[in-house]
mmCIF file of C-alpha atoms and ligand atoms in Angstrom:
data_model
loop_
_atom_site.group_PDB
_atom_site.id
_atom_site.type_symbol
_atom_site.label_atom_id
_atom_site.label_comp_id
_atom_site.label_asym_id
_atom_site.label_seq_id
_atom_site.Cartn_x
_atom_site.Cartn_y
_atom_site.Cartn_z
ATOM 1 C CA UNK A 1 244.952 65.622 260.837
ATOM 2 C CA UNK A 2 246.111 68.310 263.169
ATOM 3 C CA UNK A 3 244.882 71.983 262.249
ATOM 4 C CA UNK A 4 246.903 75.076 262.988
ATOM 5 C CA UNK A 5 245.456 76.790 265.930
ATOM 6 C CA UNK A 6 245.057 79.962 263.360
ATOM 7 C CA UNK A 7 243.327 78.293 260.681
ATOM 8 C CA UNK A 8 239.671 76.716 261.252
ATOM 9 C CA UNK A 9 239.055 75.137 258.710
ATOM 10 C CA UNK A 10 240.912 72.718 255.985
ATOM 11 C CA UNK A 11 239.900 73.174 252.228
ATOM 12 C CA UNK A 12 242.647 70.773 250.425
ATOM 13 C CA UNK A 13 244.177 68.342 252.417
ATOM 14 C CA UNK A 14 247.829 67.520 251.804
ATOM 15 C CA UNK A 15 246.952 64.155 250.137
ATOM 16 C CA UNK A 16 244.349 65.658 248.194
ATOM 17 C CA UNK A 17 246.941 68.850 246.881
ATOM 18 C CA UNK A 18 249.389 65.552 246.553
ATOM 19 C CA UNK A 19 247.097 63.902 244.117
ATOM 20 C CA UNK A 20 246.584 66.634 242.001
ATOM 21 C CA UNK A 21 249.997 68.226 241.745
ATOM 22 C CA UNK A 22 250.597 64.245 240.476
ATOM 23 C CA UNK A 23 247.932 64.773 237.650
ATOM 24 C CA UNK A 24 249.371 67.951 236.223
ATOM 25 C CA UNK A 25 252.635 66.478 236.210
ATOM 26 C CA UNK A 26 251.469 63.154 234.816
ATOM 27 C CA UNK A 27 249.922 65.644 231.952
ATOM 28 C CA UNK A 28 253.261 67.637 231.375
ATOM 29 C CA UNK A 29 254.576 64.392 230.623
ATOM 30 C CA UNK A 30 251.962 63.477 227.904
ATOM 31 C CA UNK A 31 251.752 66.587 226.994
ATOM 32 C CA UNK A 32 255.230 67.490 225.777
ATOM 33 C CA UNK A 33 256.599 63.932 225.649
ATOM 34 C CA UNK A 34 259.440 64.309 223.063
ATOM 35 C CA UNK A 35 260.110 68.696 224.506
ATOM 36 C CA UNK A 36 261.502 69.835 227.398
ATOM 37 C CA UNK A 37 259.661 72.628 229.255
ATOM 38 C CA UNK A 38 261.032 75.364 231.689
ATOM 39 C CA UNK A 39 259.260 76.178 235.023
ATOM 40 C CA UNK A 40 258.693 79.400 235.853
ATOM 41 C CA UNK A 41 258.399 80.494 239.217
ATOM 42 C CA UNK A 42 257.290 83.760 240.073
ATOM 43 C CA UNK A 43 258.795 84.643 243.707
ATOM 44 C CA UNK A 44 257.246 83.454 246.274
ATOM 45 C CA UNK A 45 254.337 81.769 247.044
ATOM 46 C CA UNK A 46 254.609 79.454 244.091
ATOM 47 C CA UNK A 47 257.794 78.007 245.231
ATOM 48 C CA UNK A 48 255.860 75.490 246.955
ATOM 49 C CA UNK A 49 253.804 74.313 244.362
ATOM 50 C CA UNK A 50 256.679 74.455 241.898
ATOM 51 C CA UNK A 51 259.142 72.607 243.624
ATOM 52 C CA UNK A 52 256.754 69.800 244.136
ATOM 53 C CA UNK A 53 255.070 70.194 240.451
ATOM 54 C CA UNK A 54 258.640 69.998 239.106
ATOM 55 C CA UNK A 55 258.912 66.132 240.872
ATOM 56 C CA UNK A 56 255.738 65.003 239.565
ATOM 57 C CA UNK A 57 257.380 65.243 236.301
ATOM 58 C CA UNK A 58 258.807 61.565 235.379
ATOM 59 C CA UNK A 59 259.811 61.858 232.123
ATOM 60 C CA UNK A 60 260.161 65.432 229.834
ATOM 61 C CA UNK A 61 263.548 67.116 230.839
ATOM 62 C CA UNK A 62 262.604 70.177 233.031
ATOM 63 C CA UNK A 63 264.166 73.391 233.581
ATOM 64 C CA UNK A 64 263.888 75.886 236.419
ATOM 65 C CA UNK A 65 263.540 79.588 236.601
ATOM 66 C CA UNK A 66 262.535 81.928 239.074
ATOM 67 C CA UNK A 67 260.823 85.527 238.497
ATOM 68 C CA UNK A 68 260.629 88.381 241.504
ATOM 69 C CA UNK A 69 258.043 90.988 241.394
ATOM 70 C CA UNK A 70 256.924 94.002 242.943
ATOM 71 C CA UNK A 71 254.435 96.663 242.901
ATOM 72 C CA UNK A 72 254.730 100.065 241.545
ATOM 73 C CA UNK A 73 252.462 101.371 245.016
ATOM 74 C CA UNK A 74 249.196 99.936 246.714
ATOM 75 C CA UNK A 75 247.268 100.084 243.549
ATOM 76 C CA UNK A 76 249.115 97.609 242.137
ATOM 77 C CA UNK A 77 246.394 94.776 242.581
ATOM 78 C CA UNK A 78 243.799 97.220 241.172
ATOM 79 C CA UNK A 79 245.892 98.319 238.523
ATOM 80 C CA UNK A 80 248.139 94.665 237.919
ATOM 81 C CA UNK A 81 251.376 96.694 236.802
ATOM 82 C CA UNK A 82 254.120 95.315 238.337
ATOM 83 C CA UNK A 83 258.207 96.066 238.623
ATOM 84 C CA UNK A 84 260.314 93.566 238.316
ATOM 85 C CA UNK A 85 263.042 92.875 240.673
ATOM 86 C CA UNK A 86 264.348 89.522 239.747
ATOM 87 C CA UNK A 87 264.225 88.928 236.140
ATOM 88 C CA UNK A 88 264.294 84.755 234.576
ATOM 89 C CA UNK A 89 268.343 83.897 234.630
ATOM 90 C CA UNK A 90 268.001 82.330 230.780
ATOM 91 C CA UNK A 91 266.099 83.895 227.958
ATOM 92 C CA UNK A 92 262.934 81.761 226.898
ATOM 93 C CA UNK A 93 262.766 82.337 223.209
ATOM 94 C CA UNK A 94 261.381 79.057 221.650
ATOM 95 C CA UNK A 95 261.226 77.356 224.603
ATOM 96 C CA UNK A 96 258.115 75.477 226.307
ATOM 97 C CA UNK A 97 257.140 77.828 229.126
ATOM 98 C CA UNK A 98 254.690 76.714 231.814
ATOM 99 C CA UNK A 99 254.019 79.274 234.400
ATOM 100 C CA UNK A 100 253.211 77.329 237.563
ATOM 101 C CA UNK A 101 251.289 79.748 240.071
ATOM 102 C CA UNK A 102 249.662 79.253 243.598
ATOM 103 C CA UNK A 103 246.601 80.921 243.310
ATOM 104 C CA UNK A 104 244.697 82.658 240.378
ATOM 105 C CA UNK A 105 242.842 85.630 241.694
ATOM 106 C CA UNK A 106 242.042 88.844 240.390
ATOM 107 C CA UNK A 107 244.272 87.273 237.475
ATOM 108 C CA UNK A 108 245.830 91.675 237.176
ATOM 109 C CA UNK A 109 249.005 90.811 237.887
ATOM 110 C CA UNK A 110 249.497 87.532 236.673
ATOM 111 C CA UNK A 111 248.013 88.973 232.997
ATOM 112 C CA UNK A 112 250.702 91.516 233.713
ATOM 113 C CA UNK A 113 253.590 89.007 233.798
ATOM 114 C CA UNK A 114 252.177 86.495 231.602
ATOM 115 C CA UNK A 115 252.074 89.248 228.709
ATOM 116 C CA UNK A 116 255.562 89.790 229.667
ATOM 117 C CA UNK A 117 256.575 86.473 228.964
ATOM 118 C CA UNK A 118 254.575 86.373 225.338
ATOM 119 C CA UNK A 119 256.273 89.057 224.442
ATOM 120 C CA UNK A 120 259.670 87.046 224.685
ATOM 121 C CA UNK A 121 258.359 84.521 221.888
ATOM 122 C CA UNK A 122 258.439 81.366 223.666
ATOM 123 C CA UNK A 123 257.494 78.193 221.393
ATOM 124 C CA UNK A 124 254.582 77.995 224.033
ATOM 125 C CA UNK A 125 253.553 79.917 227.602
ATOM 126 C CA UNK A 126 250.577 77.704 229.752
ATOM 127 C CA UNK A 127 249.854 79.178 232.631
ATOM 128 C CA UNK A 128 249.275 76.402 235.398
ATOM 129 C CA UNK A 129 247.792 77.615 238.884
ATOM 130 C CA UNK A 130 247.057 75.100 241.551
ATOM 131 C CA UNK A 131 244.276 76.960 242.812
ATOM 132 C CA UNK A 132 241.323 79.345 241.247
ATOM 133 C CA UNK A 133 239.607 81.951 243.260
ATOM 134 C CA UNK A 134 235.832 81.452 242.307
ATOM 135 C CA UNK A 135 234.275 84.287 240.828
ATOM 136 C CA UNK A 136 237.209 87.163 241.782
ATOM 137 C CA UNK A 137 238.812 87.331 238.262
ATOM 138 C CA UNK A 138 238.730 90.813 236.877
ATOM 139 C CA UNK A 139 240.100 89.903 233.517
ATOM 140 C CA UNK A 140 240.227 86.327 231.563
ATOM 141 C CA UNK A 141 243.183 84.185 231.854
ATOM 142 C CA UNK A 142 243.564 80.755 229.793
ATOM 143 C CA UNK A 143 243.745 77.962 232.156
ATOM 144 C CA UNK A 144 244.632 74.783 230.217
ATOM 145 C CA UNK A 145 244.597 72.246 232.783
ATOM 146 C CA UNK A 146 242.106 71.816 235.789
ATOM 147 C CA UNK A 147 242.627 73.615 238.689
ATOM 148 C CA UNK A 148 241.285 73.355 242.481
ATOM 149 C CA UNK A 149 238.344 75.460 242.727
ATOM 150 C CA UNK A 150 237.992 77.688 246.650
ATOM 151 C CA UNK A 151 235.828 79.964 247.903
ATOM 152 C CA UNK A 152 236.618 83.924 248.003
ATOM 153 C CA UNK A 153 238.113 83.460 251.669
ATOM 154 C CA UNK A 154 241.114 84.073 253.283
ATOM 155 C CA UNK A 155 243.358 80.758 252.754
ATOM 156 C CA UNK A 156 247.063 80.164 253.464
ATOM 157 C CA UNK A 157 248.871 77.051 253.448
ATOM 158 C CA UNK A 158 251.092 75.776 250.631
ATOM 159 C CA UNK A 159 252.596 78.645 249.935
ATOM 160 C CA UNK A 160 250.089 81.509 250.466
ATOM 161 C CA UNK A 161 250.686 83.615 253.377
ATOM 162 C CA UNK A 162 248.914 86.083 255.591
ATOM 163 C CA UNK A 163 251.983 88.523 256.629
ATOM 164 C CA UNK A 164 254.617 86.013 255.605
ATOM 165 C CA UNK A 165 253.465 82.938 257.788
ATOM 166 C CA UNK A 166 251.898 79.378 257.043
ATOM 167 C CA UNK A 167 253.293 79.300 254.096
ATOM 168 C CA UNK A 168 255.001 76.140 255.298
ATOM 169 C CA UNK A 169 251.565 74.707 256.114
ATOM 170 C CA UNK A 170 251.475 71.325 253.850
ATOM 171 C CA UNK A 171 247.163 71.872 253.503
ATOM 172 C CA UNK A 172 245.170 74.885 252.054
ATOM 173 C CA UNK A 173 242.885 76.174 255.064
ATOM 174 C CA UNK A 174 241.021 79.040 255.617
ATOM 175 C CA UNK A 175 242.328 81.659 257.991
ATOM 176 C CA UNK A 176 240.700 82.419 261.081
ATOM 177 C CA UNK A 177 239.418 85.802 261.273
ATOM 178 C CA UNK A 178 240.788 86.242 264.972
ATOM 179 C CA UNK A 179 244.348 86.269 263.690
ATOM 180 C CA UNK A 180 243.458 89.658 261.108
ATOM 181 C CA UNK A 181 241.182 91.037 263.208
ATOM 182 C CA UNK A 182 243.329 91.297 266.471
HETATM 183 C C1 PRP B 201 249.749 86.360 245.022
HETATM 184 C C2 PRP B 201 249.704 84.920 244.516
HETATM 185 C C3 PRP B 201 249.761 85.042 243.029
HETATM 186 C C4 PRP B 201 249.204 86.418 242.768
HETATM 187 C C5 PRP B 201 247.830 86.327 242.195
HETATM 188 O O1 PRP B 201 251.069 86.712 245.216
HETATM 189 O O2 PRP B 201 250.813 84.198 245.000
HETATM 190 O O3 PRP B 201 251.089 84.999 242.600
HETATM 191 O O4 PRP B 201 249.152 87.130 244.003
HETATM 192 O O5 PRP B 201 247.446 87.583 241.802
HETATM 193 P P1 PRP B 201 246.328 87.935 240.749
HETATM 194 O O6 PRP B 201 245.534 86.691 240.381
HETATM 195 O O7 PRP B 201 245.466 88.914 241.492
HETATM 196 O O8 PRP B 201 246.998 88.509 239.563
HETATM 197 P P2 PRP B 201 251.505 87.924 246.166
HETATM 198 O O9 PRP B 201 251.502 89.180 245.355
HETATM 199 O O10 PRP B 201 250.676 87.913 247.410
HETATM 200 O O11 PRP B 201 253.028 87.588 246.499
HETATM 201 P P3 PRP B 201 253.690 86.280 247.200
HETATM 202 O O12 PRP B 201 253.633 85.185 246.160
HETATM 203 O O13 PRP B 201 255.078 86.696 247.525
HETATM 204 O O14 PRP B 201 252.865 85.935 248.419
#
């Protein structure tokens, strides 16, 4: 496969993110067979994974909704409090809520949002990331189904960014330091 001249080296390959992303849908489907579920997006890596989650399910009617946040200042990672700028366009009481998310990391602000969401009394809320940082979460987060497991590197691709770009990328791959370090 051809690499991005910034990235050096590939973690997920687009067939292996493919193959997954066709497990967790296969899973919504068993999973709520009978329900209908509403995706929720939070703006914007996740779009990515979303989108492409969303197709993967065959069978239980899904919804879409989209979520944009922002932070209250530059301690918002340390801190996880969030504003937000976008709120879901249809309200979520008793309805099946699965959260899909790029990345679980410190887990602050998704906790944030996902306590948010619990507090609009959905029937259920699963929070479904594609990928878990190793070791980097600074509180717990429920993770129902399996996730990819990556190192605590630098990765874009699939969504995640470094300064907006390779999101586009169709693989998760470590970043090479030359492009932050310039
Ligand atoms: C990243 C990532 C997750 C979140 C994880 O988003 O996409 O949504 O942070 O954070 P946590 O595990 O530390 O709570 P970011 O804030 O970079 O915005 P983006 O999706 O627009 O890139």
């Amino acid at each position: 496969m051809q690499m991005h001249p910034d990235v050096n080296k590939i973690l997920f390959t687009e067939d292996e993110i493919k193959a997954h992303v066709a497990r967790l849908g296969a899973a919504i489907d068993r999973d709520f067979a009978g329900e209908d579920v509403i995706i929720v997006t939070v703006l914007r890596g996740a779009a990515i994974f979303s989108a492409d989650l969303a197709r993967a399910i065959k069978t239980v009617p899904v919804e879409m909704d989209y979520m944009a946040i922002s932070s209250y200042g530059a301690s918002t990672k340390s801190s996880g409090v969030v504003n937000i700028q976008k709120d879901l366009s249809s309200p979520i009481t008793g309805r099946n809520v699965i959260v899909a998310e790029d990345i679980l990391d410190s887990g602050l602000t998704l906790s944030y949002v996902l306590e948010n969401l619990a507090a609009r009394e959905p029937k259920s809320l699963t929070f479904m990331p594609l990928f878990i940082k190793k070791g980097v979460q600074k509180v717990h987060i429920d993770v129902d189904y399996p996730a990819l497991e990556i190192p605590n590197e630098f990765v874009v691709g699939y969504g995640l960014d470094y300064a907006e770009k390779y999101r586009n990328l169709p693989y998760l791959a470590v970043l090479d330091p030359k492009v932050y370090s310039k």
